[in-house]
mmCIF file of C-alpha atoms in Angstrom:
data_model
loop_
_atom_site.group_PDB
_atom_site.id
_atom_site.type_symbol
_atom_site.label_atom_id
_atom_site.label_comp_id
_atom_site.label_asym_id
_atom_site.label_seq_id
_atom_site.Cartn_x
_atom_site.Cartn_y
_atom_site.Cartn_z
ATOM 1 C CA UNK A 1 0.000 0.000 0.000
ATOM 2 C CA UNK A 2 1.366 3.383 -1.012
ATOM 3 C CA UNK A 3 1.990 5.821 1.841
ATOM 4 C CA UNK A 4 2.411 9.594 1.827
ATOM 5 C CA UNK A 5 6.168 8.932 1.986
ATOM 6 C CA UNK A 6 6.010 6.873 -1.217
ATOM 7 C CA UNK A 7 4.372 9.876 -2.869
ATOM 8 C CA UNK A 8 7.179 12.113 -1.590
ATOM 9 C CA UNK A 9 9.778 9.669 -2.959
ATOM 10 C CA UNK A 10 8.098 9.660 -6.388
ATOM 11 C CA UNK A 11 7.829 13.460 -6.418
ATOM 12 C CA UNK A 12 4.041 13.325 -6.489
ATOM 13 C CA UNK A 13 4.088 15.348 -3.244
ATOM 14 C CA UNK A 14 6.785 18.042 -2.896
ATOM 15 C CA UNK A 15 9.176 18.075 0.058
ATOM 16 C CA UNK A 16 12.069 20.028 1.510
ATOM 17 C CA UNK A 17 14.795 17.504 0.660
ATOM 18 C CA UNK A 18 17.955 17.382 2.723
ATOM 19 C CA UNK A 19 19.722 14.400 1.153
ATOM 20 C CA UNK A 20 19.001 11.504 -1.142
ATOM 21 C CA UNK A 21 20.767 8.480 -2.525
ATOM 22 C CA UNK A 22 19.648 5.348 -4.344
ATOM 23 C CA UNK A 23 18.174 3.800 -1.182
ATOM 24 C CA UNK A 24 17.215 6.580 1.242
ATOM 25 C CA UNK A 25 15.739 10.054 1.476
ATOM 26 C CA UNK A 26 15.877 12.722 4.200
ATOM 27 C CA UNK A 27 13.492 15.681 4.208
ATOM 28 C CA UNK A 28 12.126 18.236 6.652
ATOM 29 C CA UNK A 29 9.002 17.428 8.623
ATOM 30 C CA UNK A 30 6.417 20.067 7.649
ATOM 31 C CA UNK A 31 4.864 19.807 11.140
ATOM 32 C CA UNK A 32 8.089 19.942 13.141
ATOM 33 C CA UNK A 33 8.726 19.714 16.862
ATOM 34 C CA UNK A 34 11.756 21.976 16.305
ATOM 35 C CA UNK A 35 13.448 23.812 13.456
ATOM 36 C CA UNK A 36 15.378 21.219 11.475
ATOM 37 C CA UNK A 37 13.142 18.260 12.474
ATOM 38 C CA UNK A 38 13.991 15.792 9.733
ATOM 39 C CA UNK A 39 12.486 12.516 8.577
ATOM 40 C CA UNK A 40 14.744 9.806 7.171
ATOM 41 C CA UNK A 41 13.091 7.060 5.132
ATOM 42 C CA UNK A 42 14.041 4.082 2.989
ATOM 43 C CA UNK A 43 12.874 4.357 -0.611
ATOM 44 C CA UNK A 44 11.876 0.699 -0.535
ATOM 45 C CA UNK A 45 8.467 0.395 1.097
ATOM 46 C CA UNK A 46 8.822 -1.061 4.563
ATOM 47 C CA UNK A 47 6.250 -0.790 7.332
ATOM 48 C CA UNK A 48 8.396 -1.802 10.331
ATOM 49 C CA UNK A 49 12.026 -0.897 10.930
ATOM 50 C CA UNK A 50 12.888 -4.213 12.557
ATOM 51 C CA UNK A 51 11.751 -6.134 9.481
ATOM 52 C CA UNK A 52 14.435 -4.492 7.317
ATOM 53 C CA UNK A 53 17.248 -6.701 6.054
ATOM 54 C CA UNK A 54 20.382 -6.374 8.212
ATOM 55 C CA UNK A 55 22.499 -4.729 5.518
ATOM 56 C CA UNK A 56 19.772 -2.243 4.604
ATOM 57 C CA UNK A 57 19.137 -1.504 8.315
ATOM 58 C CA UNK A 58 22.823 -0.736 8.915
ATOM 59 C CA UNK A 59 23.037 1.526 5.862
ATOM 60 C CA UNK A 60 19.825 3.273 6.922
ATOM 61 C CA UNK A 61 21.282 4.227 10.303
ATOM 62 C CA UNK A 62 24.567 5.367 8.740
ATOM 63 C CA UNK A 63 22.629 7.601 6.350
ATOM 64 C CA UNK A 64 20.664 9.017 9.311
ATOM 65 C CA UNK A 65 23.900 9.572 11.257
ATOM 66 C CA UNK A 66 25.290 11.777 8.477
ATOM 67 C CA UNK A 67 22.104 13.834 8.433
ATOM 68 C CA UNK A 68 22.190 14.179 12.241
ATOM 69 C CA UNK A 69 25.755 15.515 12.103
ATOM 70 C CA UNK A 70 24.711 18.208 9.611
ATOM 71 C CA UNK A 71 21.661 19.064 11.707
ATOM 72 C CA UNK A 72 23.802 19.570 14.788
ATOM 73 C CA UNK A 73 26.116 21.915 12.862
ATOM 74 C CA UNK A 74 23.250 24.098 11.668
ATOM 75 C CA UNK A 75 20.662 24.098 14.454
ATOM 76 C CA UNK A 76 21.084 25.570 17.937
ATOM 77 C CA UNK A 77 20.821 22.431 20.057
ATOM 78 C CA UNK A 78 22.659 20.234 22.555
ATOM 79 C CA UNK A 79 21.822 16.976 20.810
ATOM 80 C CA UNK A 80 19.867 15.433 17.981
ATOM 81 C CA UNK A 81 17.071 13.355 19.454
ATOM 82 C CA UNK A 82 16.074 10.188 17.642
ATOM 83 C CA UNK A 83 12.633 8.589 17.562
ATOM 84 C CA UNK A 84 11.274 5.590 15.716
ATOM 85 C CA UNK A 85 7.582 5.208 16.436
ATOM 86 C CA UNK A 86 6.054 3.751 13.299
ATOM 87 C CA UNK A 87 2.367 4.195 14.001
ATOM 88 C CA UNK A 88 1.320 7.374 12.205
ATOM 89 C CA UNK A 89 2.648 6.565 8.709
ATOM 90 C CA UNK A 90 2.922 2.948 7.542
ATOM 91 C CA UNK A 91 6.419 3.451 6.132
ATOM 92 C CA UNK A 92 9.602 2.995 8.154
ATOM 93 C CA UNK A 93 11.046 6.331 9.244
ATOM 94 C CA UNK A 94 13.419 7.914 11.724
ATOM 95 C CA UNK A 95 12.721 11.295 13.306
ATOM 96 C CA UNK A 96 15.837 13.423 13.880
ATOM 97 C CA UNK A 97 14.929 16.307 16.180
ATOM 98 C CA UNK A 98 17.268 19.055 17.406
ATOM 99 C CA UNK A 99 16.805 19.136 21.204
ATOM 100 C CA UNK A 100 18.089 20.919 24.297
ATOM 101 C CA UNK A 101 16.042 18.921 26.825
ATOM 102 C CA UNK A 102 14.218 15.592 26.852
ATOM 103 C CA UNK A 103 10.780 17.257 26.641
ATOM 104 C CA UNK A 104 11.771 18.826 23.302
ATOM 105 C CA UNK A 105 11.001 15.464 21.664
ATOM 106 C CA UNK A 106 7.482 15.187 23.106
ATOM 107 C CA UNK A 107 5.253 14.392 20.129
ATOM 108 C CA UNK A 108 2.111 15.429 22.023
ATOM 109 C CA UNK A 109 3.184 19.085 22.205
ATOM 110 C CA UNK A 110 2.063 21.656 19.598
ATOM 111 C CA UNK A 111 4.047 21.655 16.368
ATOM 112 C CA UNK A 112 5.826 24.691 14.963
ATOM 113 C CA UNK A 113 4.244 26.592 12.092
ATOM 114 C CA UNK A 114 7.054 27.510 9.693
ATOM 115 C CA UNK A 115 6.656 29.339 6.407
ATOM 116 C CA UNK A 116 7.781 27.769 3.127
ATOM 117 C CA UNK A 117 10.605 30.330 3.066
ATOM 118 C CA UNK A 118 11.792 29.279 6.539
ATOM 119 C CA UNK A 119 11.652 25.595 5.614
ATOM 120 C CA UNK A 120 13.577 26.235 2.385
ATOM 121 C CA UNK A 121 16.298 28.141 4.253
ATOM 122 C CA UNK A 122 16.639 25.441 6.912
ATOM 123 C CA UNK A 123 16.890 22.731 4.228
ATOM 124 C CA UNK A 124 19.490 24.746 2.306
ATOM 125 C CA UNK A 125 21.595 25.279 5.447
ATOM 126 C CA UNK A 126 21.514 21.590 6.387
ATOM 127 C CA UNK A 127 22.396 20.515 2.827
ATOM 128 C CA UNK A 128 25.364 22.887 2.854
ATOM 129 C CA UNK A 129 26.633 21.268 6.074
ATOM 130 C CA UNK A 130 26.646 17.730 4.645
#
């Protein structure tokens, strides 16, 4: 079953891309917990992270690690928080969230409302730091 992420991968739905290779894609969350909140997804449809093949799983986390390093260089934060929940969208994904305290990664709190211009600038800055 095609998810919203599959539509982003195909270009059917636009996104603020951070990085992309043959297997993975990273893009800004349009309903972020913090500026720079990024989603990292495999291009191959997968509903549950722990059902990924070992090699693909390892490469997925290495791809996410590189994105997290760029996020930390460009966003004012102490750490990059990581969350894998897997209930809202039926497509494996990692949330990378710039945080200064543990409550900064509370998904029940209100999301930021950023303009397209702000999102574009954040994406450009992160890409430049890769």
